């Protein structure tokens, strides 16, 4: 049996990132910083990665996609692409949160943190529900466990004021997403969905819907 091919990608922040695994081997990876334009760049970037390895779309075994938290529009871009590709290729699409990607390959109870809007930070303690914290706020964590902060993209980008031991992720974001998808490819049931911890800034129009005229 040939090794599974897993394509992982993420546009949850100011970047377009992707990685390709053949089994456990990383065969290609790309990371491009960009504050906008991910919708136009994502598919060409993925095609470039596959073409560079002589791989076609239908050679893929599964897709891993970052579901956030992060930029509302960016998350929607990746998740929509992953769901469309999975449907077209009849392969599973596995949603992986940034928290899961940050702690992938690590052991023990951890606090994972992701830069949020303004001066806030997305924080998850172990497997608990993630929260959005202000600079002076931190959720409770087990006092007997050694707390560890995994900071993305770096500790300097976070606004937390807490004394935590900091370690770096084992893998770059897109590679971690692909590796997590590789591990979960046989037990994924639900399609990926965005992880929105903060409500979207955009709100539905309050205008009344148009009146539909009867053709009769």
PDB file of C-alpha atoms in Angstrom:
ATOM      1  CA  UNK A   1       0.000   0.000   0.000  1.00  0.00           C
ATOM      2  CA  UNK A   2       1.352   3.428  -0.922  1.00  0.00           C
ATOM      3  CA  UNK A   3       1.963   6.056   1.726  1.00  0.00           C
ATOM      4  CA  UNK A   4      -0.964   8.428   2.349  1.00  0.00           C
ATOM      5  CA  UNK A   5      -0.672  11.925   0.897  1.00  0.00           C
ATOM      6  CA  UNK A   6      -1.962  14.656   3.207  1.00  0.00           C
ATOM      7  CA  UNK A   7      -2.276  18.300   2.191  1.00  0.00           C
ATOM      8  CA  UNK A   8      -2.613  20.761   5.067  1.00  0.00           C
ATOM      9  CA  UNK A   9      -3.203  24.507   4.777  1.00  0.00           C
ATOM     10  CA  UNK A  10      -4.167  27.566   6.787  1.00  0.00           C
ATOM     11  CA  UNK A  11      -5.159  31.196   6.194  1.00  0.00           C
ATOM     12  CA  UNK A  12      -6.381  32.062   9.683  1.00  0.00           C
ATOM     13  CA  UNK A  13      -3.971  34.990  10.074  1.00  0.00           C
ATOM     14  CA  UNK A  14      -1.886  37.265   7.837  1.00  0.00           C
ATOM     15  CA  UNK A  15      -0.430  34.397   5.854  1.00  0.00           C
ATOM     16  CA  UNK A  16      -1.064  31.659   3.346  1.00  0.00           C
ATOM     17  CA  UNK A  17       0.579  28.446   4.569  1.00  0.00           C
ATOM     18  CA  UNK A  18       0.542  24.890   3.261  1.00  0.00           C
ATOM     19  CA  UNK A  19       2.390  21.615   3.749  1.00  0.00           C
ATOM     20  CA  UNK A  20       2.360  18.235   2.004  1.00  0.00           C
ATOM     21  CA  UNK A  21       3.082  14.946   3.765  1.00  0.00           C
ATOM     22  CA  UNK A  22       3.828  11.568   2.257  1.00  0.00           C
ATOM     23  CA  UNK A  23       3.196   9.364   5.233  1.00  0.00           C
ATOM     24  CA  UNK A  24       5.254  10.882   8.046  1.00  0.00           C
ATOM     25  CA  UNK A  25       7.645  12.591   5.628  1.00  0.00           C
ATOM     26  CA  UNK A  26       7.329  16.304   4.918  1.00  0.00           C
ATOM     27  CA  UNK A  27       7.866  16.644   1.165  1.00  0.00           C
ATOM     28  CA  UNK A  28       6.881  20.271   0.568  1.00  0.00           C
ATOM     29  CA  UNK A  29       6.005  23.358   2.581  1.00  0.00           C
ATOM     30  CA  UNK A  30       5.218  26.979   1.757  1.00  0.00           C
ATOM     31  CA  UNK A  31       4.568  30.011   3.921  1.00  0.00           C
ATOM     32  CA  UNK A  32       3.773  33.421   2.483  1.00  0.00           C
ATOM     33  CA  UNK A  33       3.022  36.439   4.626  1.00  0.00           C
ATOM     34  CA  UNK A  34       0.113  38.541   3.375  1.00  0.00           C
ATOM     35  CA  UNK A  35      -2.377  40.810   5.057  1.00  0.00           C
ATOM     36  CA  UNK A  36      -4.900  40.324   2.256  1.00  0.00           C
ATOM     37  CA  UNK A  37      -5.347  38.338  -0.942  1.00  0.00           C
ATOM     38  CA  UNK A  38      -5.496  34.854   0.576  1.00  0.00           C
ATOM     39  CA  UNK A  39      -8.655  34.039  -1.389  1.00  0.00           C
ATOM     40  CA  UNK A  40      -6.844  34.632  -4.682  1.00  0.00           C
ATOM     41  CA  UNK A  41      -3.549  33.055  -3.625  1.00  0.00           C
ATOM     42  CA  UNK A  42      -4.583  29.869  -1.788  1.00  0.00           C
ATOM     43  CA  UNK A  43      -5.529  27.594  -4.692  1.00  0.00           C
ATOM     44  CA  UNK A  44      -2.576  28.585  -6.923  1.00  0.00           C
ATOM     45  CA  UNK A  45      -0.225  27.995  -3.990  1.00  0.00           C
ATOM     46  CA  UNK A  46      -1.686  24.530  -3.383  1.00  0.00           C
ATOM     47  CA  UNK A  47      -1.429  23.688  -7.079  1.00  0.00           C
ATOM     48  CA  UNK A  48       2.210  24.797  -7.106  1.00  0.00           C
ATOM     49  CA  UNK A  49       3.025  22.529  -4.174  1.00  0.00           C
ATOM     50  CA  UNK A  50       1.384  19.509  -5.789  1.00  0.00           C
ATOM     51  CA  UNK A  51       2.871  20.169  -9.236  1.00  0.00           C
ATOM     52  CA  UNK A  52       6.332  20.569  -7.726  1.00  0.00           C
ATOM     53  CA  UNK A  53       6.100  16.998  -6.431  1.00  0.00           C
ATOM     54  CA  UNK A  54       4.452  15.551  -9.544  1.00  0.00           C
ATOM     55  CA  UNK A  55       1.259  14.918  -7.580  1.00  0.00           C
ATOM     56  CA  UNK A  56      -2.288  15.385  -8.842  1.00  0.00           C
ATOM     57  CA  UNK A  57      -5.303  16.377  -6.805  1.00  0.00           C
ATOM     58  CA  UNK A  58      -6.773  12.876  -7.031  1.00  0.00           C
ATOM     59  CA  UNK A  59      -3.601  11.401  -5.551  1.00  0.00           C
ATOM     60  CA  UNK A  60      -4.426  12.988  -2.200  1.00  0.00           C
ATOM     61  CA  UNK A  61      -5.616  10.823   0.676  1.00  0.00           C
ATOM     62  CA  UNK A  62      -6.966  13.570   2.945  1.00  0.00           C
ATOM     63  CA  UNK A  63      -6.957  17.304   3.549  1.00  0.00           C
ATOM     64  CA  UNK A  64      -6.184  19.094   6.792  1.00  0.00           C
ATOM     65  CA  UNK A  65      -7.339  22.666   7.275  1.00  0.00           C
ATOM     66  CA  UNK A  66      -6.828  25.249   9.982  1.00  0.00           C
ATOM     67  CA  UNK A  67     -10.154  26.298  11.518  1.00  0.00           C
ATOM     68  CA  UNK A  68      -8.858  29.090  13.741  1.00  0.00           C
ATOM     69  CA  UNK A  69      -9.274  31.000  15.899  1.00  0.00           C
ATOM     70  CA  UNK A  70      -8.153  33.993  13.921  1.00  0.00           C
ATOM     71  CA  UNK A  71      -9.308  36.247  11.136  1.00  0.00           C
ATOM     72  CA  UNK A  72     -12.985  35.706  10.331  1.00  0.00           C
ATOM     73  CA  UNK A  73     -12.590  35.987   6.545  1.00  0.00           C
ATOM     74  CA  UNK A  74      -9.317  34.064   6.424  1.00  0.00           C
ATOM     75  CA  UNK A  75     -10.753  31.080   8.283  1.00  0.00           C
ATOM     76  CA  UNK A  76     -13.778  31.025   6.015  1.00  0.00           C
ATOM     77  CA  UNK A  77     -11.519  30.990   2.923  1.00  0.00           C
ATOM     78  CA  UNK A  78      -9.605  27.887   4.000  1.00  0.00           C
ATOM     79  CA  UNK A  79     -12.564  25.983   5.398  1.00  0.00           C
ATOM     80  CA  UNK A  80     -14.641  26.606   2.268  1.00  0.00           C
ATOM     81  CA  UNK A  81     -11.757  25.470   0.059  1.00  0.00           C
ATOM     82  CA  UNK A  82     -11.212  22.322   2.121  1.00  0.00           C
ATOM     83  CA  UNK A  83     -14.870  21.362   2.087  1.00  0.00           C
ATOM     84  CA  UNK A  84     -15.123  21.943  -1.656  1.00  0.00           C
ATOM     85  CA  UNK A  85     -12.008  19.901  -2.389  1.00  0.00           C
ATOM     86  CA  UNK A  86     -13.125  17.072  -0.126  1.00  0.00           C
ATOM     87  CA  UNK A  87     -16.472  16.900  -1.889  1.00  0.00           C
ATOM     88  CA  UNK A  88     -14.947  17.006  -5.363  1.00  0.00           C
ATOM     89  CA  UNK A  89     -12.214  14.466  -4.590  1.00  0.00           C
ATOM     90  CA  UNK A  90     -14.311  12.247  -2.289  1.00  0.00           C
ATOM     91  CA  UNK A  91     -11.694  12.328   0.461  1.00  0.00           C
ATOM     92  CA  UNK A  92     -11.970  13.433   4.103  1.00  0.00           C
ATOM     93  CA  UNK A  93     -11.298  17.016   5.163  1.00  0.00           C
ATOM     94  CA  UNK A  94     -10.129  17.305   8.765  1.00  0.00           C
ATOM     95  CA  UNK A  95     -10.452  20.556  10.683  1.00  0.00           C
ATOM     96  CA  UNK A  96      -7.574  21.340  13.045  1.00  0.00           C
ATOM     97  CA  UNK A  97      -7.631  24.268  15.450  1.00  0.00           C
ATOM     98  CA  UNK A  98      -4.566  26.439  15.912  1.00  0.00           C
ATOM     99  CA  UNK A  99      -4.507  25.268  19.528  1.00  0.00           C
ATOM    100  CA  UNK A 100      -4.260  21.626  18.418  1.00  0.00           C
ATOM    101  CA  UNK A 101      -1.551  22.483  15.911  1.00  0.00           C
ATOM    102  CA  UNK A 102       0.514  24.400  18.472  1.00  0.00           C
ATOM    103  CA  UNK A 103       0.563  21.578  20.985  1.00  0.00           C
ATOM    104  CA  UNK A 104       0.892  18.717  18.488  1.00  0.00           C
ATOM    105  CA  UNK A 105       3.813  16.502  19.485  1.00  0.00           C
ATOM    106  CA  UNK A 106       3.939  17.880  23.042  1.00  0.00           C
ATOM    107  CA  UNK A 107       3.081  16.038  26.262  1.00  0.00           C
ATOM    108  CA  UNK A 108       1.327  17.155  29.412  1.00  0.00           C
ATOM    109  CA  UNK A 109      -1.316  19.693  30.343  1.00  0.00           C
ATOM    110  CA  UNK A 110      -0.729  22.875  28.435  1.00  0.00           C
ATOM    111  CA  UNK A 111      -1.950  26.389  28.030  1.00  0.00           C
ATOM    112  CA  UNK A 112      -2.009  27.327  24.372  1.00  0.00           C
ATOM    113  CA  UNK A 113      -2.335  30.942  23.311  1.00  0.00           C
ATOM    114  CA  UNK A 114      -3.032  32.676  20.014  1.00  0.00           C
ATOM    115  CA  UNK A 115      -2.936  36.405  19.286  1.00  0.00           C
ATOM    116  CA  UNK A 116      -6.449  37.810  19.250  1.00  0.00           C
ATOM    117  CA  UNK A 117      -7.951  41.130  18.190  1.00  0.00           C
ATOM    118  CA  UNK A 118      -6.646  44.386  19.681  1.00  0.00           C
ATOM    119  CA  UNK A 119      -4.958  43.619  23.018  1.00  0.00           C
ATOM    120  CA  UNK A 120      -6.719  40.300  23.582  1.00  0.00           C
ATOM    121  CA  UNK A 121      -5.483  36.716  23.413  1.00  0.00           C
ATOM    122  CA  UNK A 122      -7.246  33.435  22.635  1.00  0.00           C
ATOM    123  CA  UNK A 123      -6.376  30.952  25.387  1.00  0.00           C
ATOM    124  CA  UNK A 124      -7.105  27.262  25.864  1.00  0.00           C
ATOM    125  CA  UNK A 125      -6.213  25.355  29.026  1.00  0.00           C
ATOM    126  CA  UNK A 126      -5.771  21.684  28.238  1.00  0.00           C
ATOM    127  CA  UNK A 127      -8.885  20.468  26.420  1.00  0.00           C
ATOM    128  CA  UNK A 128     -11.226  23.040  27.991  1.00  0.00           C
ATOM    129  CA  UNK A 129     -13.290  25.418  25.891  1.00  0.00           C
ATOM    130  CA  UNK A 130     -11.095  28.275  24.621  1.00  0.00           C
ATOM    131  CA  UNK A 131     -11.726  31.823  25.778  1.00  0.00           C
ATOM    132  CA  UNK A 132     -10.784  35.340  24.710  1.00  0.00           C
ATOM    133  CA  UNK A 133      -8.765  37.067  27.444  1.00  0.00           C
ATOM    134  CA  UNK A 134      -7.714  40.613  28.145  1.00  0.00           C
ATOM    135  CA  UNK A 135      -4.146  41.455  29.277  1.00  0.00           C
ATOM    136  CA  UNK A 136      -4.932  41.066  32.973  1.00  0.00           C
ATOM    137  CA  UNK A 137      -7.105  37.982  32.585  1.00  0.00           C
ATOM    138  CA  UNK A 138      -6.203  34.311  32.566  1.00  0.00           C
ATOM    139  CA  UNK A 139      -8.470  31.283  32.926  1.00  0.00           C
ATOM    140  CA  UNK A 140      -7.892  28.974  35.875  1.00  0.00           C
ATOM    141  CA  UNK A 141      -5.529  26.086  35.279  1.00  0.00           C
ATOM    142  CA  UNK A 142      -4.590  23.019  37.368  1.00  0.00           C
ATOM    143  CA  UNK A 143      -2.178  24.172  40.048  1.00  0.00           C
ATOM    144  CA  UNK A 144      -0.469  20.781  40.172  1.00  0.00           C
ATOM    145  CA  UNK A 145       0.281  20.766  36.466  1.00  0.00           C
ATOM    146  CA  UNK A 146       3.276  22.552  35.056  1.00  0.00           C
ATOM    147  CA  UNK A 147       1.761  25.307  32.912  1.00  0.00           C
ATOM    148  CA  UNK A 148       3.257  25.753  29.483  1.00  0.00           C
ATOM    149  CA  UNK A 149       2.591  28.567  27.062  1.00  0.00           C
ATOM    150  CA  UNK A 150       2.792  27.848  23.364  1.00  0.00           C
ATOM    151  CA  UNK A 151       2.794  31.262  21.732  1.00  0.00           C
ATOM    152  CA  UNK A 152       1.847  31.894  18.136  1.00  0.00           C
ATOM    153  CA  UNK A 153       3.390  33.561  16.313  1.00  0.00           C
ATOM    154  CA  UNK A 154       5.594  34.596  19.235  1.00  0.00           C
ATOM    155  CA  UNK A 155       5.354  35.521  22.891  1.00  0.00           C
ATOM    156  CA  UNK A 156       6.069  39.148  22.020  1.00  0.00           C
ATOM    157  CA  UNK A 157       2.873  39.251  19.944  1.00  0.00           C
ATOM    158  CA  UNK A 158       0.710  38.260  22.912  1.00  0.00           C
ATOM    159  CA  UNK A 159      -0.778  40.579  25.499  1.00  0.00           C
ATOM    160  CA  UNK A 160      -0.935  38.098  28.366  1.00  0.00           C
ATOM    161  CA  UNK A 161       0.672  39.193  31.612  1.00  0.00           C
ATOM    162  CA  UNK A 162       1.276  35.825  33.217  1.00  0.00           C
ATOM    163  CA  UNK A 163       4.367  33.969  34.374  1.00  0.00           C
ATOM    164  CA  UNK A 164       4.315  30.843  32.259  1.00  0.00           C
ATOM    165  CA  UNK A 165       7.044  28.616  30.915  1.00  0.00           C
ATOM    166  CA  UNK A 166       7.255  29.119  27.192  1.00  0.00           C
ATOM    167  CA  UNK A 167       8.205  26.485  24.637  1.00  0.00           C
ATOM    168  CA  UNK A 168       8.066  26.568  20.876  1.00  0.00           C
ATOM    169  CA  UNK A 169       5.783  24.336  18.781  1.00  0.00           C
ATOM    170  CA  UNK A 170       7.286  21.125  17.443  1.00  0.00           C
ATOM    171  CA  UNK A 171       6.229  21.922  13.875  1.00  0.00           C
ATOM    172  CA  UNK A 172       5.339  24.919  11.730  1.00  0.00           C
ATOM    173  CA  UNK A 173       1.609  25.573  11.627  1.00  0.00           C
ATOM    174  CA  UNK A 174       0.700  24.033   8.250  1.00  0.00           C
ATOM    175  CA  UNK A 175       2.862  20.965   8.859  1.00  0.00           C
ATOM    176  CA  UNK A 176       1.275  20.432  12.276  1.00  0.00           C
ATOM    177  CA  UNK A 177      -2.178  20.685  10.687  1.00  0.00           C
ATOM    178  CA  UNK A 178      -1.213  18.072   8.093  1.00  0.00           C
ATOM    179  CA  UNK A 179       0.221  15.753  10.746  1.00  0.00           C
ATOM    180  CA  UNK A 180      -2.868  16.068  12.904  1.00  0.00           C
ATOM    181  CA  UNK A 181      -5.019  15.300   9.862  1.00  0.00           C
ATOM    182  CA  UNK A 182      -2.869  12.251   9.112  1.00  0.00           C
ATOM    183  CA  UNK A 183      -3.518  10.930  12.618  1.00  0.00           C
ATOM    184  CA  UNK A 184      -7.269  11.560  12.412  1.00  0.00           C
ATOM    185  CA  UNK A 185      -8.031  10.669   8.804  1.00  0.00           C
ATOM    186  CA  UNK A 186      -9.888   7.452   9.685  1.00  0.00           C
ATOM    187  CA  UNK A 187     -12.175   8.884  12.363  1.00  0.00           C
ATOM    188  CA  UNK A 188     -13.275  12.198  10.911  1.00  0.00           C
ATOM    189  CA  UNK A 189     -17.059  12.338  10.620  1.00  0.00           C
ATOM    190  CA  UNK A 190     -18.160  15.953  10.563  1.00  0.00           C
ATOM    191  CA  UNK A 191     -16.859  18.338   7.895  1.00  0.00           C
ATOM    192  CA  UNK A 192     -14.536  21.089   9.143  1.00  0.00           C
ATOM    193  CA  UNK A 193     -16.180  24.203  10.574  1.00  0.00           C
ATOM    194  CA  UNK A 194     -14.673  27.545  11.618  1.00  0.00           C
ATOM    195  CA  UNK A 195     -13.783  27.968  15.283  1.00  0.00           C
ATOM    196  CA  UNK A 196     -15.218  31.375  16.053  1.00  0.00           C
ATOM    197  CA  UNK A 197     -14.546  32.424  19.646  1.00  0.00           C
ATOM    198  CA  UNK A 198     -15.329  36.052  18.933  1.00  0.00           C
ATOM    199  CA  UNK A 199     -18.440  37.031  17.004  1.00  0.00           C
ATOM    200  CA  UNK A 200     -17.847  38.353  13.518  1.00  0.00           C
ATOM    201  CA  UNK A 201     -17.581  42.117  13.143  1.00  0.00           C
ATOM    202  CA  UNK A 202     -19.992  42.003  10.226  1.00  0.00           C
ATOM    203  CA  UNK A 203     -23.662  41.700  11.135  1.00  0.00           C
ATOM    204  CA  UNK A 204     -26.656  40.791   8.989  1.00  0.00           C
ATOM    205  CA  UNK A 205     -28.589  43.695   7.578  1.00  0.00           C
ATOM    206  CA  UNK A 206     -31.490  44.878   9.701  1.00  0.00           C
ATOM    207  CA  UNK A 207     -33.395  45.955   6.620  1.00  0.00           C
ATOM    208  CA  UNK A 208     -36.613  44.087   5.967  1.00  0.00           C
ATOM    209  CA  UNK A 209     -36.342  41.450   3.220  1.00  0.00           C
ATOM    210  CA  UNK A 210     -37.871  42.319  -0.137  1.00  0.00           C
ATOM    211  CA  UNK A 211     -41.519  41.383  -0.651  1.00  0.00           C
ATOM    212  CA  UNK A 212     -41.911  38.457  -3.021  1.00  0.00           C
ATOM    213  CA  UNK A 213     -44.616  39.061  -5.609  1.00  0.00           C
ATOM    214  CA  UNK A 214     -47.077  36.331  -6.461  1.00  0.00           C
ATOM    215  CA  UNK A 215     -46.821  35.335 -10.113  1.00  0.00           C
ATOM    216  CA  UNK A 216     -50.501  34.477 -10.138  1.00  0.00           C
TER     217      UNK A 216
END
